[in-house]
Short mmCIF file of C-alpha atoms and ligand atoms in Angstrom, two decimals:
data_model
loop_
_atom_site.label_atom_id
_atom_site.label_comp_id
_atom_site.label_asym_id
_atom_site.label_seq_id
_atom_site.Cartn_x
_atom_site.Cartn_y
_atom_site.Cartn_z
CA UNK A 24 63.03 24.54 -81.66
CA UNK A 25 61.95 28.30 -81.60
CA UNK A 26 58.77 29.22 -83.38
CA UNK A 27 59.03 32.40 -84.97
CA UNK A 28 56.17 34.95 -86.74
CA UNK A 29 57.76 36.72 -88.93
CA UNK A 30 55.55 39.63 -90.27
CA UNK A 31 56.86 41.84 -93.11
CA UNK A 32 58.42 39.43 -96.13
CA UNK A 33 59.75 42.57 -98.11
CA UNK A 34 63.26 42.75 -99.57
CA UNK A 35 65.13 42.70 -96.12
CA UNK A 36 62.16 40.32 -94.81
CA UNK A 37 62.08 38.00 -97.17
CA UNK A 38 65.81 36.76 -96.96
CA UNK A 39 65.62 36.49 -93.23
CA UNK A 40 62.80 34.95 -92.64
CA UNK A 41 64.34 32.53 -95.24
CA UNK A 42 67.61 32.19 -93.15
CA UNK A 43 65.87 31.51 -90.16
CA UNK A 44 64.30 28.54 -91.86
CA UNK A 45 68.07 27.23 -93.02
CA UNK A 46 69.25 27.78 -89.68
CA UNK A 47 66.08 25.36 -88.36
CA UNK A 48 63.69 27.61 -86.85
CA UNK A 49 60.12 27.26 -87.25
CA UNK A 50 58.72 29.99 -88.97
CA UNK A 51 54.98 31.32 -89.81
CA UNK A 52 55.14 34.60 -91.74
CA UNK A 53 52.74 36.86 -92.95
CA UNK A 54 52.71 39.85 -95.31
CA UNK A 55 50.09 42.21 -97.28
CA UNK A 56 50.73 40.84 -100.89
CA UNK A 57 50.52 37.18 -100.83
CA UNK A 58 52.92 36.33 -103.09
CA UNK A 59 55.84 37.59 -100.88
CA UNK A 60 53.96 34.58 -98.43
CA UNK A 61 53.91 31.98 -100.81
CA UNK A 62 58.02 32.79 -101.38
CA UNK A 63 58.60 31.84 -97.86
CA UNK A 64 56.87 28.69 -97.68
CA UNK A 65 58.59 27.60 -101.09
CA UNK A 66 61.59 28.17 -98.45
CA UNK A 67 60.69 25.97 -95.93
CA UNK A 68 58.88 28.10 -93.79
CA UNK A 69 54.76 28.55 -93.18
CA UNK A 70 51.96 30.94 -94.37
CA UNK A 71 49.83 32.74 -92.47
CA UNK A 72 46.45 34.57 -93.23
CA UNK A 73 47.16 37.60 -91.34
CA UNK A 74 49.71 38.83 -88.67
CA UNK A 75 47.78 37.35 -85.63
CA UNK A 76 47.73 34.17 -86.73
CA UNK A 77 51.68 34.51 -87.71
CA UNK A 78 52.41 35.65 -84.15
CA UNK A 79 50.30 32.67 -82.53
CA UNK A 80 52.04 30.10 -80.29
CA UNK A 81 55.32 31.93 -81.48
CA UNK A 82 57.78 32.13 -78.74
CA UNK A 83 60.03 35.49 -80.58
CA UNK A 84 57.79 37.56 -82.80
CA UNK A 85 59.68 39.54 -85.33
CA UNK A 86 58.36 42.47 -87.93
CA UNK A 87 60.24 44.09 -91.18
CA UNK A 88 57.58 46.35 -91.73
CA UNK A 89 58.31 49.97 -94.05
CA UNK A 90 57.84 52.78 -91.40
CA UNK A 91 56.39 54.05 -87.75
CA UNK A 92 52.75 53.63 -89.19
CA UNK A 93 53.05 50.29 -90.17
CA UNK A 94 54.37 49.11 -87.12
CA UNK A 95 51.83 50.68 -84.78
CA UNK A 96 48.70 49.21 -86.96
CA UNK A 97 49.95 45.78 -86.95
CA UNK A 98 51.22 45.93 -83.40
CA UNK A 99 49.09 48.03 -81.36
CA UNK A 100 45.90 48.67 -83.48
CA UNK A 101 42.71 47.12 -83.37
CA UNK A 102 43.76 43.50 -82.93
CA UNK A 103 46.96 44.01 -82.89
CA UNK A 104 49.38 41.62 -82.38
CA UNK A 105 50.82 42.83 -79.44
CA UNK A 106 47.41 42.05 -77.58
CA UNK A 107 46.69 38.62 -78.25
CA UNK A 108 50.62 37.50 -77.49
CA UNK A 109 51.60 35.07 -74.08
CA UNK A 110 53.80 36.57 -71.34
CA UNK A 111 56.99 35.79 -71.56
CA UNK A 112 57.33 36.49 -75.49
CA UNK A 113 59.97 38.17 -76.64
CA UNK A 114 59.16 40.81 -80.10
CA UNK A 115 61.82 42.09 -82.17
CA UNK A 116 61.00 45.11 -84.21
CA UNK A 117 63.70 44.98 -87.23
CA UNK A 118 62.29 47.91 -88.72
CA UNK A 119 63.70 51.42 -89.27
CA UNK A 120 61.37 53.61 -86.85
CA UNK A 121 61.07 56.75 -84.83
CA UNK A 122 62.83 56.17 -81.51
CA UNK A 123 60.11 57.31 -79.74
CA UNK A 124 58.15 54.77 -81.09
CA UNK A 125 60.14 52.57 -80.43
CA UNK A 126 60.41 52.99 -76.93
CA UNK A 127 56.25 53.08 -76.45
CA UNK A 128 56.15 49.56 -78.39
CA UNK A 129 58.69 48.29 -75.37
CA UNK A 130 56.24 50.11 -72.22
CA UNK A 131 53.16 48.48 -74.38
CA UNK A 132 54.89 45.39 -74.11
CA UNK A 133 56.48 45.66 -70.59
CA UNK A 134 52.94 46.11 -69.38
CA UNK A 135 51.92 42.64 -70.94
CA UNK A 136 54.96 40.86 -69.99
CA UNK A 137 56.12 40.85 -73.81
CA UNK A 138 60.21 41.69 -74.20
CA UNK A 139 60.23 43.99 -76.67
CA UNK A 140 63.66 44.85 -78.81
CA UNK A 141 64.59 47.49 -81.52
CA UNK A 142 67.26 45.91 -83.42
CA UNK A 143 66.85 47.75 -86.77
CA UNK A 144 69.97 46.29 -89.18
CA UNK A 145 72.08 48.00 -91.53
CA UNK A 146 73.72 45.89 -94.94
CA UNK A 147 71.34 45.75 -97.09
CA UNK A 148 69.34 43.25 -99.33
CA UNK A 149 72.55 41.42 -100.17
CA UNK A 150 73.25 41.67 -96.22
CA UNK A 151 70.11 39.95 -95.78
CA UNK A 152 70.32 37.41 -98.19
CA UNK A 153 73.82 36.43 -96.80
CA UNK A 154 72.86 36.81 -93.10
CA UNK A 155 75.82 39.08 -92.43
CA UNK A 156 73.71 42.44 -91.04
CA UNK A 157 74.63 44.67 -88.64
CA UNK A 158 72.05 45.01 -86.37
CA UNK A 159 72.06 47.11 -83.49
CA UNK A 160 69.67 46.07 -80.61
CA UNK A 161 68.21 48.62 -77.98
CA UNK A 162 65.66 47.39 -75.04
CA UNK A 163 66.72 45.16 -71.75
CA UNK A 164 69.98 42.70 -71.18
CA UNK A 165 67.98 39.71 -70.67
CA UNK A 166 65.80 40.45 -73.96
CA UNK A 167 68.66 40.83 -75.84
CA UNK A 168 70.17 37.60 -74.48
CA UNK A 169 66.89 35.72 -74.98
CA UNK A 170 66.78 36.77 -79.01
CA UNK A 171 70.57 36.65 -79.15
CA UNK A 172 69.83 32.87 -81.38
CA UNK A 173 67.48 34.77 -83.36
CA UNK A 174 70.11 37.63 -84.40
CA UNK A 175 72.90 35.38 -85.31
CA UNK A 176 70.76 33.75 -87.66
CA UNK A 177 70.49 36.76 -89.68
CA UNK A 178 73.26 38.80 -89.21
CA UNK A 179 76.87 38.72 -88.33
CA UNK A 180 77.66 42.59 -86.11
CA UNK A 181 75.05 42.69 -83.45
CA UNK A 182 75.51 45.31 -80.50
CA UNK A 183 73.23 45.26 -77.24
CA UNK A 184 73.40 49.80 -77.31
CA UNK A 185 71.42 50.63 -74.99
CA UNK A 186 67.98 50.42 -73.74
CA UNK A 187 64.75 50.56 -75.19
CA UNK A 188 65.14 53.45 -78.52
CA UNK A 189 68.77 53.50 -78.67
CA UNK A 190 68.52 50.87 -81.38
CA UNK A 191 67.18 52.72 -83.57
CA UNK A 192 69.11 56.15 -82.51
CA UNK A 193 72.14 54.00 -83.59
CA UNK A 194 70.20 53.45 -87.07
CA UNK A 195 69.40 56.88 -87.80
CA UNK A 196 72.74 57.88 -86.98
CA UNK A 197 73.61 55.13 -89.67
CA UNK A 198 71.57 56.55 -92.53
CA UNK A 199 72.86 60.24 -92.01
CA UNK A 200 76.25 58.32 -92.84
CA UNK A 201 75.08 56.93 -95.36
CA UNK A 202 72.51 59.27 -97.42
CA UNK A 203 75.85 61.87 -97.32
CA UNK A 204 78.06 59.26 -98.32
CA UNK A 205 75.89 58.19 -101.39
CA UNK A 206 75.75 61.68 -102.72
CA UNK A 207 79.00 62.34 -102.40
CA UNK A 208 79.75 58.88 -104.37
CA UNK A 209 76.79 59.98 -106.86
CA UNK A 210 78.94 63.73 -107.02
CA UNK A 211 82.61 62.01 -107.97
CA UNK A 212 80.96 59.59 -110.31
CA UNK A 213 79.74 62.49 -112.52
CA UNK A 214 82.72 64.40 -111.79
CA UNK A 215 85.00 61.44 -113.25
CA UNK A 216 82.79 61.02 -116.23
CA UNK A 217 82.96 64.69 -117.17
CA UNK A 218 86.74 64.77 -116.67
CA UNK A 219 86.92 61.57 -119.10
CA UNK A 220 88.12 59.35 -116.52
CA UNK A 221 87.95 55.57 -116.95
CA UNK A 222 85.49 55.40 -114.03
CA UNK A 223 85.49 51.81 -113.11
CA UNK A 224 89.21 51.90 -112.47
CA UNK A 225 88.40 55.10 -110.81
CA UNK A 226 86.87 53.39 -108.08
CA UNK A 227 89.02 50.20 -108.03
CA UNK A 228 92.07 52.73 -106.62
CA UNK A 229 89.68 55.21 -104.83
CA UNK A 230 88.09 52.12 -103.15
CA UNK A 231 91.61 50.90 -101.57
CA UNK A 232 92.26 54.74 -100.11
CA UNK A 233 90.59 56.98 -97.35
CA UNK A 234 87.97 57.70 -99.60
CA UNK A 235 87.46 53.72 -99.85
CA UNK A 236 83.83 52.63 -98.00
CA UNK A 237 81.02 50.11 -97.81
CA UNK A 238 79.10 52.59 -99.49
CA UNK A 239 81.17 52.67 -102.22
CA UNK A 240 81.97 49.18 -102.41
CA UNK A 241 78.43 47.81 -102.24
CA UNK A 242 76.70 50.82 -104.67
CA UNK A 243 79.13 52.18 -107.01
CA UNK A 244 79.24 49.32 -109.24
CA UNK A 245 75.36 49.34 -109.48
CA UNK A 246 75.44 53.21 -110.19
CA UNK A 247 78.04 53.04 -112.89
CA UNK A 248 75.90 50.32 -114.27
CA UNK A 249 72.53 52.95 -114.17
CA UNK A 250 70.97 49.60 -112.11
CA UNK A 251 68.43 51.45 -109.67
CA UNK A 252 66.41 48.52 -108.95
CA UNK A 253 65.95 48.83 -105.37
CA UNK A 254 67.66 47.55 -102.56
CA UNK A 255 66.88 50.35 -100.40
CA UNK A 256 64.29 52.58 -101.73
CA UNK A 257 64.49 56.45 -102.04
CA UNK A 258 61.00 56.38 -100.38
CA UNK A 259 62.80 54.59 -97.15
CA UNK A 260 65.85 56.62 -97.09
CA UNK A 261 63.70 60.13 -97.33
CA UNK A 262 61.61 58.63 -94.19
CA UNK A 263 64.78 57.52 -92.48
CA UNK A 264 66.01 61.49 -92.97
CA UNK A 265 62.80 62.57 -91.42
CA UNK A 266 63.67 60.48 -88.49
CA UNK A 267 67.03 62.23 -88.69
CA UNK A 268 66.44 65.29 -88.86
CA UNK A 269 63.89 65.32 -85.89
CA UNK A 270 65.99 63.66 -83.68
CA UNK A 271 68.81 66.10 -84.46
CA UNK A 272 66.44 68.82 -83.69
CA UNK A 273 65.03 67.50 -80.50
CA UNK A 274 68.47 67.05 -79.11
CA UNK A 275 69.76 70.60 -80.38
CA UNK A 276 72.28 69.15 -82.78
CA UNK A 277 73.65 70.80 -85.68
CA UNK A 278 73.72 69.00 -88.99
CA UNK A 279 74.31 70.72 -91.72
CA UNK A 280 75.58 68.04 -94.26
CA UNK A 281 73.14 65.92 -92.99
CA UNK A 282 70.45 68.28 -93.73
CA UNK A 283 71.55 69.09 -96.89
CA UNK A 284 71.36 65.40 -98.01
CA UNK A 285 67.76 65.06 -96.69
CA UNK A 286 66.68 68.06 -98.73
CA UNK A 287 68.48 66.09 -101.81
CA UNK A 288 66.74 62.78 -100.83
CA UNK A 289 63.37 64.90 -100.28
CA UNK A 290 63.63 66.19 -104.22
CA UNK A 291 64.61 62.89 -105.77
CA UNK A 292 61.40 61.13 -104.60
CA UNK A 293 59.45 64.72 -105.56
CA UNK A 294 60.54 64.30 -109.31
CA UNK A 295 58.77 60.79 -109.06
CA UNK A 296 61.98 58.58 -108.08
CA UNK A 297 61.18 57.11 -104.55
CA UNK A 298 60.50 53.78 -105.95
CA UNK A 299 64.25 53.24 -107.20
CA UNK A 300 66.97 52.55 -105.10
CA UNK A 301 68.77 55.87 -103.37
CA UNK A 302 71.68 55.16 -105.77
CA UNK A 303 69.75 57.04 -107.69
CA UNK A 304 70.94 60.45 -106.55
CA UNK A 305 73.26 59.74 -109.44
CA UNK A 306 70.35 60.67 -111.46
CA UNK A 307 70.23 63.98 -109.84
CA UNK A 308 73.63 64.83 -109.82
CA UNK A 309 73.42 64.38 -113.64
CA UNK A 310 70.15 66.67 -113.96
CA UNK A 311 72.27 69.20 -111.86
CA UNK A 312 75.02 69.38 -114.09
CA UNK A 313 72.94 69.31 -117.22
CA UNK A 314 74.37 65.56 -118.34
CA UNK A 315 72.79 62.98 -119.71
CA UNK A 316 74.64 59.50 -119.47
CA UNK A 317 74.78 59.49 -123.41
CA UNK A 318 77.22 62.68 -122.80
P1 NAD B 427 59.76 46.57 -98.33
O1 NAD B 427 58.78 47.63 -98.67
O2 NAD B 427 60.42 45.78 -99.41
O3 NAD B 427 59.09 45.49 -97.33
C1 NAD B 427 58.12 45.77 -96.39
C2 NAD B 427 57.06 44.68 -96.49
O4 NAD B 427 56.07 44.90 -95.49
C3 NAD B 427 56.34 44.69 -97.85
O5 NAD B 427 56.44 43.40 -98.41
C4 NAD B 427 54.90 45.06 -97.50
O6 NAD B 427 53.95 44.39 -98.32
C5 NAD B 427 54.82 44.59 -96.07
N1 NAD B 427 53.79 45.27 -95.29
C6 NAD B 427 53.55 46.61 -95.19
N2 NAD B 427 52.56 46.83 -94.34
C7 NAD B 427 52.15 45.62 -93.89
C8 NAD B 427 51.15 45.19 -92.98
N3 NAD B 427 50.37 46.07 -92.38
N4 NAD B 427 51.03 43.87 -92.74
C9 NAD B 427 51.84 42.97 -93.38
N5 NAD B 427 52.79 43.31 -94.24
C10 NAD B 427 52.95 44.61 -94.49
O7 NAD B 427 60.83 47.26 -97.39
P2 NAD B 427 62.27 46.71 -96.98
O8 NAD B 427 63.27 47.28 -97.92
O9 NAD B 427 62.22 45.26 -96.73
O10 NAD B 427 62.46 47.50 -95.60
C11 NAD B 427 61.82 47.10 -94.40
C12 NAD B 427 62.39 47.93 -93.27
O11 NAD B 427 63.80 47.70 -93.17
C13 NAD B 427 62.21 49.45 -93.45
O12 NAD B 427 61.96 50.05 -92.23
C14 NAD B 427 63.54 49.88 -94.02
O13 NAD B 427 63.81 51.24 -93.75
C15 NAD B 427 64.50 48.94 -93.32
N6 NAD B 427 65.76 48.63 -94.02
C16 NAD B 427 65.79 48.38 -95.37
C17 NAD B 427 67.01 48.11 -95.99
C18 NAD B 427 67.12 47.84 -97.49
O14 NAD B 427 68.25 47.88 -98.02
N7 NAD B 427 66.05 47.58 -98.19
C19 NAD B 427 68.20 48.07 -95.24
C20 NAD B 427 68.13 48.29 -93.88
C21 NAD B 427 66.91 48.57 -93.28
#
C-alpha cells in the first residue's frame, strides 16, 4: 500500500483525497481550516496537524493548494515540506501554478532526490468527485510512471506533456479555452433571453451542434439556474488569466480574445464577485446590457 500526504482538502482536494481512500491508499491530509480535515477522516482517510506531519513516511506527496504563493510556503518555506522529505519520494503538485514555478519546485526537488510532477487537472469539482479529471503531467518519464497509480485514482485523461512546467503550460492553455468559452456561453444566454427564446431548449439543440462543448454542458444548466456557488471560483480563474497572460507575453504570443476575457474576469471579481463561481460572468453580461433576470 502507498502512503499518501495529501495537503490542500479544498473543493478539488477534498474529493480526491477521498478517492484515493476508496481506491485503498493510505492517506494523511492536512489543510488550514480543520474542518475540511475532519471531512477526510470521516472518509476513511487520516488527519494531520500540519503539512509536515501529512508528508511524513509518505512515499507520493501530493498538494491542491489555491495559487504560486501557497505552494512555495508550504513547500519550500521555513519548514517546508520539501526539506524534511526521504530520497526517493515522489511530489505531485495538482495545483494551477506559474510554470516557472513549477519548474524551480522540480530543481528544489531534483537536488534532494525528491521526483517532483506538475500534473494540474482540468474537470472540475464534479470531475473530482467522480475521479474522471484530465490531468496533464509535466516533469521526468520515470516520475510520471512512478505516480501513474496515483493519477488513475483520480482521474480518467492523464498525458505525460513534457518535462518539468509543461504541465501546467498545458493548463493555462486550458483556462484561456475556457474563460473565452464561458463568456461567450454567459453572452448567448442573455442574448436568448432578450430574444424570448425558451432557453433551456436553446441549449439542448445548441449543445448537439458545433457550438456544443464541455463548457456548455457542465455550466449552462447552473447559469440558467442563477446557481453561482462555486466550483471554480472567479478569484482562481482571474489568477489562472494572470498566468495566461504572462506566459503569452513572455513567449511573444498574440491573444487578443484571450485578453479580452481576462480583463472581463479581472472586473467581475473588482465589483466584489470572486468568491462565486466564474459562471458568473452571466452576471456581467446582464449588467452590460442593462437586464435584470426579472426582465
Ligand atoms: P479551494 O480554495 O477550494 O481549496 C484550496 C484549499 O487549500 C483550501 O481548503 C485552503 O484552506 C487550503 N490551503 C490554502 N493554503 C494552505 C496552506 N498553506 N496549508 C494548508 N492548506 C491550505 O480551491 P480549489 O477549487 O480546490 O482549487 C485548488 C487548485 O486547483 C487551484 O490551483 C485551482 O486553480 C485548481 N483547480 C480548481 C478547479 C475547480 O473547479 N475548483 C478545477 C481545476 C483546477
Amino acid at each position: 500500500m502507498t502512503a499518501i500526504g495529501f495537503i490542500g482538502l479544498g473543493v478539488m482536494g477534498g474529493p480526491m483525497a477521498a478517492n484515493l481512500v476508496k481506491a485503498g491508499f493510505e492517506v494523511t491530509g492536512f489543510n488550514r481550516s480543520p474542518e475540511k480535515v475532519q471531512r477526510l477522516v470521516d472518509a476513511g482517510g487520516r488527519g494531520a496537524a500540519s503539512a509536515a506531519d501529512a508528508a511524513e513516511g509518505a512515499d507520493v506527496v501530493v498538494t491542491m493548494l489555491p495559487d504560486s504563493p501557497d505552494v512555495e510556503a508550504v513547500l519550500l518555506g521555513d519548514g517546508g515540506v520539501l526539506d524534511g522529505l526521504a530520497p526517493g519520494t515522489v511530489l505531485v503538485d495538482m495545483s494551477t501554478i506559474r510554470p516557472d514555478v513549477a519548474r524551480s519546485l522540480a530543481a528544489a526537488g531534483a537536488a534532494r532526490g525528491v521526483g517532483v510532477l506538475d500534473a494540474p487537472v482540468s474537470g472540475g469539482e464534479q470531475g473530482a468527485i467522480d475521479a474522471t479529471l484530465s490531468i496533464m503531467v509535466g516533469g521526468e518519464a520515470s516520475t510520471f510512471e512512478a505516480a501513474r497509480p496515483v493519477l488513475d485514482a483520480v482521474g480518467r485523461t492523464i498525458v505525460h506533456v513534457g518535462p518539468p512546467g509543461a504541465g501546467q503550460t498545458v493548463k493555462a492553455a486550458n483556462q484561456l479555452i475556457v474563460a473565452g468559452t464561458l463568456q461567450l456561453v454567459a453572452e448567448a444566454l442573455v442574448f436568448l433571453d432578450a430574444h424570448g427564446v425558451d432557453r433551456s431548449r436553446a441549449v439542448e439543440v445548441l449543445a448537439g451542434g458545433l457550438a456544443g462543448s464541455a463548457v456548455l454542458d457542465r455550466k449552462a444548466a447552473a447559469m440558467l439556474g442563477r446557481n453561482f456557488r462555486p466550483g471554480f471560483r472567479v478569484d482562481l480563474h482571474h489568477k489562472d488569466l494572470g498566468i495566461v497572460t504572462a506566459a503569452a507575453r513572455e513567449a511573444g504570443v498574440a491573444i487578443p480574445a484571450g485578453s479580452l476575457a481576462a480583463t472581463l474576469m479581472g472586473a467581475l471579481r473588482a465589483q466584489g464577485h470572486g468568491d462565486l463561481d466564474h459562471g458568473a460572468l452571466l452576471l456581467q453580461v446582464e449588467q452590460l446590457s442593462g437586464r435584470s433576470p426579472e426582465e
